[in-house]
Short mmCIF file of N, CA and C in Angstrom, two decimals:
data_model
loop_
_atom_site.label_atom_id
_atom_site.label_comp_id
_atom_site.label_asym_id
_atom_site.label_seq_id
_atom_site.Cartn_x
_atom_site.Cartn_y
_atom_site.Cartn_z
N UNK A 588 68.59 46.32 0.01
CA UNK A 588 68.32 44.90 -0.13
C UNK A 588 69.11 44.19 0.97
N UNK A 589 68.55 43.15 1.52
CA UNK A 589 69.28 42.41 2.49
C UNK A 589 70.54 41.80 1.94
N UNK A 590 71.59 41.78 2.73
CA UNK A 590 72.87 41.26 2.28
C UNK A 590 73.09 39.88 2.87
N UNK A 591 73.92 39.08 2.19
CA UNK A 591 74.30 37.80 2.71
C UNK A 591 75.30 38.00 3.87
N UNK A 592 75.36 37.01 4.73
CA UNK A 592 76.24 37.11 5.88
C UNK A 592 77.70 36.93 5.56
N UNK A 593 77.97 36.33 4.40
CA UNK A 593 79.40 36.06 4.10
C UNK A 593 79.78 36.92 2.87
N UNK A 594 80.49 38.01 3.16
CA UNK A 594 80.87 38.87 2.03
C UNK A 594 81.96 38.21 1.15
N UNK A 595 82.01 38.51 -0.09
CA UNK A 595 83.05 38.04 -0.96
C UNK A 595 84.37 38.65 -0.57
N UNK A 596 85.50 38.07 -0.90
CA UNK A 596 86.81 38.65 -0.52
C UNK A 596 86.91 40.08 -1.10
N UNK A 597 86.42 40.32 -2.32
CA UNK A 597 86.46 41.64 -2.91
C UNK A 597 85.67 42.63 -2.07
N UNK A 598 84.46 42.22 -1.66
CA UNK A 598 83.63 43.12 -0.82
C UNK A 598 84.24 43.37 0.54
N UNK A 599 84.84 42.34 1.09
CA UNK A 599 85.53 42.47 2.37
C UNK A 599 86.67 43.46 2.26
N UNK A 600 87.45 43.37 1.17
CA UNK A 600 88.58 44.27 1.02
C UNK A 600 88.03 45.69 0.76
N UNK A 601 87.00 45.83 -0.01
CA UNK A 601 86.39 47.14 -0.29
C UNK A 601 85.88 47.75 0.99
N UNK A 602 85.22 46.92 1.83
CA UNK A 602 84.70 47.40 3.13
C UNK A 602 85.80 47.85 4.03
N UNK A 603 86.87 47.07 4.08
CA UNK A 603 87.98 47.45 4.96
C UNK A 603 88.62 48.73 4.45
N UNK A 604 88.70 48.96 3.15
CA UNK A 604 89.29 50.16 2.60
C UNK A 604 88.41 51.36 2.89
N UNK A 605 87.10 51.15 2.88
CA UNK A 605 86.20 52.24 3.02
C UNK A 605 86.06 52.68 4.50
N UNK A 606 86.47 51.89 5.45
CA UNK A 606 86.25 52.15 6.83
C UNK A 606 84.92 51.68 7.30
N UNK A 607 84.39 52.28 8.36
CA UNK A 607 83.10 51.85 8.89
C UNK A 607 81.97 52.06 7.86
N UNK A 608 81.17 51.03 7.74
CA UNK A 608 80.00 51.16 6.83
C UNK A 608 78.76 50.71 7.57
N UNK A 609 77.65 51.06 7.06
CA UNK A 609 76.36 50.66 7.65
C UNK A 609 76.09 49.20 7.30
N UNK A 610 75.74 48.45 8.30
CA UNK A 610 75.33 47.05 8.11
C UNK A 610 73.84 47.05 7.71
N UNK A 611 73.61 46.91 6.45
CA UNK A 611 72.20 47.03 5.95
C UNK A 611 71.31 45.91 6.49
N UNK A 612 71.87 44.76 6.85
CA UNK A 612 71.03 43.73 7.41
C UNK A 612 70.43 44.10 8.78
N UNK A 613 71.09 45.09 9.42
CA UNK A 613 70.61 45.47 10.78
C UNK A 613 70.34 46.98 10.90
N UNK A 614 70.02 47.61 9.79
CA UNK A 614 69.80 49.08 9.76
C UNK A 614 68.31 49.26 9.42
N UNK A 615 67.55 49.53 10.46
CA UNK A 615 66.08 49.64 10.31
C UNK A 615 65.66 50.68 9.30
N UNK A 616 66.25 51.88 9.22
CA UNK A 616 65.80 52.84 8.22
C UNK A 616 65.88 52.31 6.80
N UNK A 617 66.84 51.45 6.50
CA UNK A 617 66.93 50.87 5.15
C UNK A 617 65.74 49.98 4.87
N UNK A 618 65.37 49.12 5.78
CA UNK A 618 64.25 48.22 5.59
C UNK A 618 62.94 49.03 5.46
N UNK A 619 62.78 50.04 6.32
CA UNK A 619 61.58 50.87 6.24
C UNK A 619 61.47 51.58 4.90
N UNK A 620 62.59 52.06 4.41
CA UNK A 620 62.64 52.76 3.09
C UNK A 620 62.35 51.79 1.94
N UNK A 621 62.99 50.62 2.00
CA UNK A 621 62.76 49.67 0.94
C UNK A 621 61.30 49.22 0.87
N UNK A 622 60.75 48.92 2.02
CA UNK A 622 59.37 48.44 2.08
C UNK A 622 58.41 49.59 1.61
N UNK A 623 58.61 50.80 2.16
CA UNK A 623 57.77 51.90 1.79
C UNK A 623 57.85 52.24 0.30
N UNK A 624 59.09 52.25 -0.23
CA UNK A 624 59.24 52.56 -1.66
C UNK A 624 58.56 51.54 -2.56
N UNK A 625 58.75 50.25 -2.23
CA UNK A 625 58.16 49.20 -3.07
C UNK A 625 56.68 49.16 -2.89
N UNK A 626 56.17 49.37 -1.73
CA UNK A 626 54.73 49.40 -1.56
C UNK A 626 54.09 50.58 -2.33
N UNK A 627 54.73 51.75 -2.18
CA UNK A 627 54.23 52.93 -2.85
C UNK A 627 54.30 52.82 -4.35
N UNK A 628 55.38 52.27 -4.86
CA UNK A 628 55.51 52.10 -6.31
C UNK A 628 54.51 51.15 -6.88
N UNK A 629 54.30 50.01 -6.24
CA UNK A 629 53.31 49.03 -6.69
C UNK A 629 51.94 49.57 -6.63
N UNK A 630 51.63 50.29 -5.53
CA UNK A 630 50.29 50.86 -5.39
C UNK A 630 50.06 51.94 -6.46
N UNK A 631 51.04 52.77 -6.63
CA UNK A 631 50.91 53.88 -7.60
C UNK A 631 50.65 53.29 -8.99
N UNK A 632 51.39 52.27 -9.38
CA UNK A 632 51.19 51.63 -10.67
C UNK A 632 49.81 51.10 -10.84
N UNK A 633 49.30 50.41 -9.81
CA UNK A 633 47.93 49.84 -9.87
C UNK A 633 46.88 50.93 -9.94
N UNK A 634 47.02 51.99 -9.07
CA UNK A 634 45.97 53.02 -9.04
C UNK A 634 46.00 53.85 -10.34
N UNK A 635 47.18 54.10 -10.84
CA UNK A 635 47.32 54.85 -12.11
C UNK A 635 46.70 54.06 -13.27
N UNK A 636 46.97 52.78 -13.30
CA UNK A 636 46.46 51.89 -14.36
C UNK A 636 44.91 51.85 -14.34
N UNK A 637 44.38 51.69 -13.11
CA UNK A 637 42.94 51.45 -13.04
C UNK A 637 42.15 52.77 -13.00
N UNK A 638 42.69 53.88 -12.39
CA UNK A 638 41.90 55.06 -12.13
C UNK A 638 42.60 56.39 -12.55
N UNK A 639 43.82 56.24 -13.06
CA UNK A 639 44.63 57.43 -13.39
C UNK A 639 44.77 58.34 -12.15
N UNK A 640 44.97 57.71 -10.98
CA UNK A 640 45.16 58.39 -9.73
C UNK A 640 46.51 57.91 -9.16
N UNK A 641 47.42 58.88 -8.90
CA UNK A 641 48.71 58.54 -8.36
C UNK A 641 48.66 58.41 -6.81
N UNK A 642 49.76 57.98 -6.29
CA UNK A 642 49.84 57.70 -4.83
C UNK A 642 49.59 58.95 -3.96
N UNK A 643 50.11 60.11 -4.45
CA UNK A 643 49.89 61.33 -3.65
C UNK A 643 48.41 61.69 -3.57
N UNK A 644 47.73 61.62 -4.71
CA UNK A 644 46.26 61.90 -4.70
C UNK A 644 45.56 60.90 -3.84
N UNK A 645 45.95 59.58 -3.91
CA UNK A 645 45.32 58.59 -3.08
C UNK A 645 45.44 58.93 -1.63
N UNK A 646 46.60 59.36 -1.19
CA UNK A 646 46.86 59.66 0.21
C UNK A 646 45.94 60.85 0.62
N UNK A 647 45.77 61.81 -0.22
CA UNK A 647 44.90 62.91 0.10
C UNK A 647 43.45 62.47 0.14
N UNK A 648 43.05 61.58 -0.76
CA UNK A 648 41.69 61.03 -0.75
C UNK A 648 41.40 60.33 0.53
N UNK A 649 42.40 59.58 1.02
CA UNK A 649 42.22 58.86 2.29
C UNK A 649 42.00 59.83 3.47
N UNK A 650 42.84 60.88 3.51
CA UNK A 650 42.70 61.90 4.58
C UNK A 650 41.37 62.52 4.52
N UNK A 651 40.90 62.91 3.35
CA UNK A 651 39.61 63.58 3.20
C UNK A 651 38.45 62.65 3.57
N UNK A 652 38.54 61.41 3.24
CA UNK A 652 37.49 60.45 3.62
C UNK A 652 37.37 60.37 5.15
N UNK A 653 38.54 60.48 5.81
CA UNK A 653 38.54 60.38 7.26
C UNK A 653 38.16 61.71 7.92
N UNK A 654 38.75 62.80 7.44
CA UNK A 654 38.60 64.14 8.06
C UNK A 654 37.37 64.91 7.57
N UNK A 655 36.95 64.67 6.33
CA UNK A 655 35.82 65.49 5.78
C UNK A 655 36.39 66.69 5.01
N UNK A 656 37.28 67.42 5.70
CA UNK A 656 37.95 68.55 5.02
C UNK A 656 39.32 68.71 5.66
N UNK A 657 40.22 69.28 4.89
CA UNK A 657 41.59 69.43 5.39
C UNK A 657 42.30 70.52 4.63
N UNK A 658 43.15 71.23 5.35
CA UNK A 658 43.94 72.30 4.72
C UNK A 658 45.17 71.64 4.07
N UNK A 659 45.76 72.33 3.12
CA UNK A 659 46.99 71.85 2.51
C UNK A 659 48.07 71.70 3.55
N UNK A 660 48.16 72.67 4.48
CA UNK A 660 49.17 72.62 5.49
C UNK A 660 49.03 71.37 6.39
N UNK A 661 47.79 71.10 6.82
CA UNK A 661 47.61 69.93 7.65
C UNK A 661 47.88 68.64 6.93
N UNK A 662 47.45 68.60 5.65
CA UNK A 662 47.73 67.41 4.80
C UNK A 662 49.24 67.21 4.68
N UNK A 663 49.99 68.31 4.50
CA UNK A 663 51.46 68.15 4.39
C UNK A 663 52.06 67.53 5.65
N UNK A 664 51.56 68.05 6.78
CA UNK A 664 52.04 67.54 8.05
C UNK A 664 51.77 66.08 8.28
N UNK A 665 50.61 65.62 7.90
CA UNK A 665 50.18 64.22 8.09
C UNK A 665 50.92 63.29 7.16
N UNK A 666 50.91 63.69 5.85
CA UNK A 666 51.49 62.82 4.79
C UNK A 666 52.98 62.91 4.73
N UNK A 667 53.54 64.10 5.03
CA UNK A 667 54.95 64.30 4.87
C UNK A 667 55.34 64.86 3.49
N UNK A 668 54.41 65.43 2.79
CA UNK A 668 54.71 66.01 1.49
C UNK A 668 55.09 67.46 1.65
N UNK A 669 55.91 67.96 0.70
CA UNK A 669 56.20 69.37 0.77
C UNK A 669 55.09 70.22 0.18
N UNK A 670 55.06 71.52 0.48
CA UNK A 670 53.91 72.39 0.15
C UNK A 670 53.68 72.46 -1.39
N UNK A 671 54.78 72.54 -2.15
CA UNK A 671 54.62 72.67 -3.59
C UNK A 671 53.93 71.40 -4.15
N UNK A 672 54.36 70.24 -3.72
CA UNK A 672 53.75 68.99 -4.21
C UNK A 672 52.30 68.91 -3.79
N UNK A 673 52.00 69.35 -2.56
CA UNK A 673 50.61 69.31 -2.13
C UNK A 673 49.75 70.28 -2.93
N UNK A 674 50.30 71.43 -3.22
CA UNK A 674 49.58 72.42 -4.04
C UNK A 674 49.24 71.83 -5.43
N UNK A 675 50.21 71.22 -6.05
CA UNK A 675 50.00 70.61 -7.35
C UNK A 675 48.93 69.47 -7.26
N UNK A 676 49.03 68.71 -6.20
CA UNK A 676 48.12 67.60 -5.95
C UNK A 676 46.67 68.12 -5.80
N UNK A 677 46.47 69.17 -4.94
CA UNK A 677 45.15 69.74 -4.79
C UNK A 677 44.65 70.31 -6.11
N UNK A 678 45.49 70.94 -6.92
CA UNK A 678 45.12 71.52 -8.18
C UNK A 678 44.62 70.41 -9.14
N UNK A 679 45.39 69.32 -9.23
CA UNK A 679 45.00 68.25 -10.12
C UNK A 679 43.68 67.63 -9.66
N UNK A 680 43.62 67.36 -8.34
CA UNK A 680 42.37 66.76 -7.81
C UNK A 680 41.13 67.64 -8.01
N UNK A 681 41.33 68.93 -7.89
CA UNK A 681 40.23 69.90 -8.11
C UNK A 681 39.82 69.86 -9.58
N UNK A 682 40.80 69.91 -10.49
CA UNK A 682 40.54 69.88 -11.93
C UNK A 682 39.79 68.59 -12.32
N UNK A 683 40.10 67.52 -11.69
CA UNK A 683 39.45 66.25 -11.96
C UNK A 683 38.09 66.08 -11.28
N UNK A 684 37.71 67.04 -10.44
CA UNK A 684 36.46 66.98 -9.78
C UNK A 684 36.40 66.12 -8.52
N UNK A 685 37.56 65.80 -8.00
CA UNK A 685 37.62 64.93 -6.81
C UNK A 685 37.49 65.74 -5.50
N UNK A 686 37.87 67.02 -5.55
CA UNK A 686 37.73 67.87 -4.36
C UNK A 686 37.22 69.23 -4.75
N UNK A 687 36.62 69.90 -3.76
CA UNK A 687 36.25 71.29 -3.84
C UNK A 687 37.28 72.02 -3.00
N UNK A 688 37.61 73.25 -3.39
CA UNK A 688 38.55 74.09 -2.69
C UNK A 688 37.85 75.38 -2.27
N UNK A 689 38.11 75.79 -1.02
CA UNK A 689 37.57 77.05 -0.54
C UNK A 689 38.57 77.65 0.39
N UNK A 690 38.45 78.97 0.57
CA UNK A 690 39.39 79.63 1.53
C UNK A 690 38.93 79.32 2.98
N UNK A 691 39.94 79.12 3.80
CA UNK A 691 39.66 78.88 5.21
C UNK A 691 39.10 80.11 5.82
N UNK A 692 37.89 80.04 6.43
CA UNK A 692 37.32 81.21 7.08
C UNK A 692 38.15 81.84 8.19
N UNK A 693 38.98 81.01 8.84
CA UNK A 693 39.83 81.52 9.93
C UNK A 693 41.17 82.08 9.40
N UNK A 694 41.56 81.65 8.25
CA UNK A 694 42.83 82.14 7.64
C UNK A 694 42.57 82.33 6.12
N UNK A 695 42.30 83.49 5.71
CA UNK A 695 41.89 83.74 4.34
C UNK A 695 42.93 83.34 3.28
N UNK A 696 44.10 82.99 3.70
CA UNK A 696 45.11 82.63 2.72
C UNK A 696 45.12 81.10 2.51
N UNK A 697 44.75 80.32 3.53
CA UNK A 697 44.78 78.90 3.46
C UNK A 697 43.56 78.36 2.69
N UNK A 698 43.85 77.25 1.92
CA UNK A 698 42.76 76.61 1.19
C UNK A 698 42.39 75.35 1.84
N UNK A 699 41.10 75.15 1.87
CA UNK A 699 40.57 73.93 2.55
C UNK A 699 39.98 73.07 1.42
N UNK A 700 40.32 71.78 1.42
CA UNK A 700 39.76 70.82 0.43
C UNK A 700 38.69 69.96 1.13
N UNK A 701 37.68 69.76 0.37
CA UNK A 701 36.60 68.81 0.77
C UNK A 701 36.33 67.83 -0.37
N UNK A 702 36.01 66.60 0.01
CA UNK A 702 35.80 65.54 -0.95
C UNK A 702 34.46 65.71 -1.67
N UNK A 703 34.46 65.55 -3.01
CA UNK A 703 33.23 65.59 -3.77
C UNK A 703 32.66 64.15 -3.86
N UNK A 704 31.48 64.01 -4.32
CA UNK A 704 30.91 62.64 -4.53
C UNK A 704 31.83 61.82 -5.50
N UNK A 705 32.36 62.47 -6.56
CA UNK A 705 33.21 61.79 -7.48
C UNK A 705 34.51 61.36 -6.78
N UNK A 706 35.04 62.23 -5.91
CA UNK A 706 36.18 61.88 -5.15
C UNK A 706 35.98 60.73 -4.20
N UNK A 707 34.83 60.76 -3.57
CA UNK A 707 34.43 59.64 -2.67
C UNK A 707 34.30 58.32 -3.41
N UNK A 708 33.71 58.38 -4.62
CA UNK A 708 33.55 57.16 -5.42
C UNK A 708 34.91 56.54 -5.81
N UNK A 709 35.83 57.40 -6.28
CA UNK A 709 37.16 56.84 -6.63
C UNK A 709 37.94 56.37 -5.40
N UNK A 710 37.74 57.10 -4.27
CA UNK A 710 38.33 56.61 -3.04
C UNK A 710 37.87 55.23 -2.67
N UNK A 711 36.56 55.00 -2.79
CA UNK A 711 35.98 53.72 -2.41
C UNK A 711 36.54 52.59 -3.33
N UNK A 712 36.66 52.87 -4.59
CA UNK A 712 37.20 51.86 -5.53
C UNK A 712 38.68 51.52 -5.24
N UNK A 713 39.46 52.57 -4.99
CA UNK A 713 40.90 52.35 -4.69
C UNK A 713 41.05 51.71 -3.34
N UNK A 714 40.21 52.06 -2.34
CA UNK A 714 40.25 51.48 -1.03
C UNK A 714 40.22 49.97 -1.12
N UNK A 715 39.34 49.44 -1.99
CA UNK A 715 39.21 48.00 -2.15
C UNK A 715 40.61 47.36 -2.57
N UNK A 716 41.29 47.99 -3.52
CA UNK A 716 42.62 47.54 -3.93
C UNK A 716 43.64 47.68 -2.79
N UNK A 717 43.58 48.83 -2.14
CA UNK A 717 44.52 49.07 -0.99
C UNK A 717 44.35 48.00 0.06
N UNK A 718 43.12 47.63 0.39
CA UNK A 718 42.88 46.61 1.41
C UNK A 718 43.36 45.21 0.97
N UNK A 719 43.21 44.89 -0.30
CA UNK A 719 43.74 43.63 -0.83
C UNK A 719 45.24 43.58 -0.71
N UNK A 720 45.86 44.74 -1.07
CA UNK A 720 47.36 44.79 -0.96
C UNK A 720 47.79 44.69 0.52
N UNK A 721 47.09 45.33 1.42
CA UNK A 721 47.46 45.24 2.82
C UNK A 721 47.34 43.82 3.31
N UNK A 722 46.22 43.17 2.97
CA UNK A 722 46.04 41.77 3.45
C UNK A 722 47.16 40.87 2.92
N UNK A 723 47.52 41.03 1.65
CA UNK A 723 48.62 40.27 1.07
C UNK A 723 49.94 40.53 1.76
N UNK A 724 50.18 41.83 2.01
CA UNK A 724 51.45 42.24 2.61
C UNK A 724 51.56 41.70 4.06
N UNK A 725 50.48 41.73 4.81
CA UNK A 725 50.52 41.30 6.21
C UNK A 725 50.26 39.82 6.39
N UNK A 726 50.01 39.08 5.31
CA UNK A 726 49.64 37.67 5.41
C UNK A 726 50.75 36.76 5.96
N UNK A 727 51.96 37.24 5.95
CA UNK A 727 53.06 36.42 6.55
C UNK A 727 53.10 36.56 8.05
N UNK A 728 52.28 37.40 8.65
CA UNK A 728 52.30 37.65 10.10
C UNK A 728 51.03 37.07 10.75
N UNK A 729 51.15 36.62 11.99
CA UNK A 729 50.03 36.20 12.77
C UNK A 729 49.26 37.45 13.21
N UNK A 730 48.05 37.27 13.75
CA UNK A 730 47.28 38.39 14.25
C UNK A 730 48.08 39.17 15.33
N UNK A 731 48.70 38.39 16.22
CA UNK A 731 49.46 39.10 17.28
C UNK A 731 50.66 39.83 16.69
N UNK A 732 51.32 39.25 15.69
CA UNK A 732 52.42 39.96 15.08
C UNK A 732 51.99 41.23 14.34
N UNK A 733 50.83 41.16 13.69
CA UNK A 733 50.33 42.36 13.00
C UNK A 733 50.06 43.47 14.02
N UNK A 734 49.46 43.10 15.14
CA UNK A 734 49.18 44.10 16.19
C UNK A 734 50.48 44.67 16.69
N UNK A 735 51.44 43.79 16.97
CA UNK A 735 52.75 44.26 17.51
C UNK A 735 53.43 45.17 16.46
N UNK A 736 53.45 44.78 15.18
CA UNK A 736 54.05 45.60 14.16
C UNK A 736 53.43 46.99 14.12
N UNK A 737 52.13 47.04 14.12
CA UNK A 737 51.46 48.40 14.08
C UNK A 737 51.75 49.18 15.30
N UNK A 738 51.81 48.53 16.46
CA UNK A 738 52.16 49.26 17.70
C UNK A 738 53.58 49.82 17.61
N UNK A 739 54.53 49.00 17.12
CA UNK A 739 55.92 49.41 17.00
C UNK A 739 56.04 50.58 15.98
N UNK A 740 55.32 50.42 14.83
CA UNK A 740 55.39 51.53 13.83
C UNK A 740 54.84 52.83 14.37
N UNK A 741 53.73 52.73 15.15
CA UNK A 741 53.20 53.97 15.75
C UNK A 741 54.21 54.60 16.71
N UNK A 742 54.84 53.78 17.49
CA UNK A 742 55.91 54.35 18.44
C UNK A 742 57.05 54.98 17.66
N UNK A 743 57.50 54.32 16.61
CA UNK A 743 58.58 54.88 15.79
C UNK A 743 58.15 56.23 15.14
N UNK A 744 56.91 56.24 14.69
CA UNK A 744 56.38 57.47 14.01
C UNK A 744 56.33 58.62 15.05
N UNK A 745 55.83 58.30 16.25
CA UNK A 745 55.76 59.31 17.32
C UNK A 745 57.18 59.76 17.76
N UNK A 746 58.20 58.94 17.53
CA UNK A 746 59.55 59.28 17.91
C UNK A 746 60.32 60.08 16.90
N UNK A 747 59.72 60.34 15.73
CA UNK A 747 60.44 61.11 14.66
C UNK A 747 60.93 62.45 15.16
N UNK A 748 60.22 63.21 15.97
CA UNK A 748 60.77 64.50 16.47
C UNK A 748 62.10 64.29 17.22
N UNK A 749 62.27 63.21 17.91
CA UNK A 749 63.51 62.94 18.59
C UNK A 749 64.63 62.69 17.61
N UNK A 750 64.30 62.10 16.48
CA UNK A 750 65.30 61.86 15.44
C UNK A 750 65.79 63.19 14.88
N UNK A 751 64.86 64.08 14.61
CA UNK A 751 65.24 65.44 14.09
C UNK A 751 66.02 66.21 15.16
N UNK A 752 65.69 66.09 16.39
CA UNK A 752 66.47 66.73 17.46
C UNK A 752 67.87 66.17 17.51
N UNK A 753 68.03 64.88 17.43
CA UNK A 753 69.38 64.24 17.46
C UNK A 753 70.11 64.68 16.20
N UNK A 754 69.49 64.77 15.09
CA UNK A 754 70.18 65.22 13.83
C UNK A 754 70.67 66.67 14.02
N UNK A 755 69.80 67.56 14.47
CA UNK A 755 70.23 68.94 14.66
C UNK A 755 71.38 69.03 15.68
N UNK A 756 71.36 68.24 16.76
CA UNK A 756 72.45 68.32 17.72
C UNK A 756 73.76 67.82 17.10
N UNK A 757 73.65 66.74 16.35
CA UNK A 757 74.89 66.21 15.72
C UNK A 757 75.41 67.23 14.70
N UNK A 758 74.53 67.77 13.92
CA UNK A 758 75.00 68.78 12.95
C UNK A 758 75.62 69.99 13.62
N UNK A 759 75.00 70.42 14.74
CA UNK A 759 75.56 71.65 15.41
C UNK A 759 76.96 71.38 15.98
N UNK A 760 77.22 70.15 16.43
CA UNK A 760 78.56 69.83 16.95
C UNK A 760 79.55 69.54 15.85
N UNK A 761 79.12 68.85 14.79
CA UNK A 761 80.10 68.32 13.80
C UNK A 761 80.07 69.03 12.47
N UNK A 762 78.94 69.68 12.11
CA UNK A 762 78.83 70.30 10.80
C UNK A 762 77.92 71.52 10.92
N UNK A 763 78.37 72.49 11.67
CA UNK A 763 77.50 73.68 11.92
C UNK A 763 77.12 74.41 10.64
N UNK A 764 77.94 74.40 9.62
CA UNK A 764 77.53 75.08 8.36
C UNK A 764 76.36 74.36 7.72
N UNK A 765 76.29 73.08 7.82
CA UNK A 765 75.14 72.32 7.25
C UNK A 765 73.87 72.65 8.02
N UNK A 766 73.96 72.85 9.31
CA UNK A 766 72.78 73.17 10.11
C UNK A 766 72.27 74.57 9.69
N UNK A 767 73.12 75.48 9.42
CA UNK A 767 72.74 76.81 9.01
C UNK A 767 72.03 76.76 7.68
N UNK A 768 72.60 75.99 6.71
CA UNK A 768 71.92 75.79 5.45
C UNK A 768 70.60 75.08 5.56
N UNK A 769 70.56 74.08 6.37
CA UNK A 769 69.31 73.29 6.60
C UNK A 769 68.24 74.16 7.23
N UNK A 770 68.63 74.99 8.22
CA UNK A 770 67.77 75.85 8.91
C UNK A 770 67.15 76.89 7.96
N UNK A 771 67.96 77.47 7.05
CA UNK A 771 67.42 78.45 6.18
C UNK A 771 66.50 77.82 5.19
N UNK A 772 66.73 76.60 4.75
CA UNK A 772 65.81 75.91 3.84
C UNK A 772 64.47 75.60 4.59
N UNK A 773 64.56 75.17 5.83
CA UNK A 773 63.31 74.85 6.58
C UNK A 773 62.52 76.11 6.86
N UNK A 774 63.21 77.28 7.06
CA UNK A 774 62.42 78.50 7.31
C UNK A 774 61.86 79.07 5.97
N UNK A 775 62.40 78.68 4.81
CA UNK A 775 61.86 79.03 3.58
C UNK A 775 60.55 78.36 3.19
N UNK A 776 60.37 77.12 3.79
CA UNK A 776 59.22 76.33 3.44
C UNK A 776 58.02 76.61 4.31
#
C-alpha cells in the first residue's frame, strides 16, 4: 500500500533501527504486485460467482481462444504457472467439458488442449466481464496514457530475463548456497 510521506516518530525510529528499508512509494514491484493481486482477486471472485470458473482457468481459456490449441508447457511459459497447477487446471477444465486433451503428435508425452464449444461459450461470457473490468481500470488514463502504459508494461515483461540474470549474479556473489538450492529446484521442474 502507498505510504504517507511523513512517517510517525515511532515508524521513523523503527526504520532507523532496522537499517535500510525499501521505500514502497517508489518501489515498482510493490505496485505491480498490489495491482495484479487485487485485479486477479476481484476477477476470480466475479468469474467464480457467475460461472464457477477461477482465474487460472480463465487465463487458459483466453490462451486457447487466441491460439486454438496449446500444450501445458507452453501455457505455463506464457501465464507463469507451475506445471502442477497447470496440470490440475487442464484436468478440471477437461472434466467440465471446456477443453479436449490429446497427446502431442510430435512429443507423445505432452498433452495438447483445444477449446470445446462449451469452453468457447464460457470464454465469451467471461470476456464481456473482463472487458468491463479493464475499461473501468483504465478509465483514469487518457488514450495516450493507456498506450504508453501498455508499451511500458510490454518492455518490462520483455526485460524479465534480465531480472533473473541479475538475481543469479547477485546470489552467486553473495549467497552461493541459495543459488545451488534454487538451481536444483529449477532443474526439478
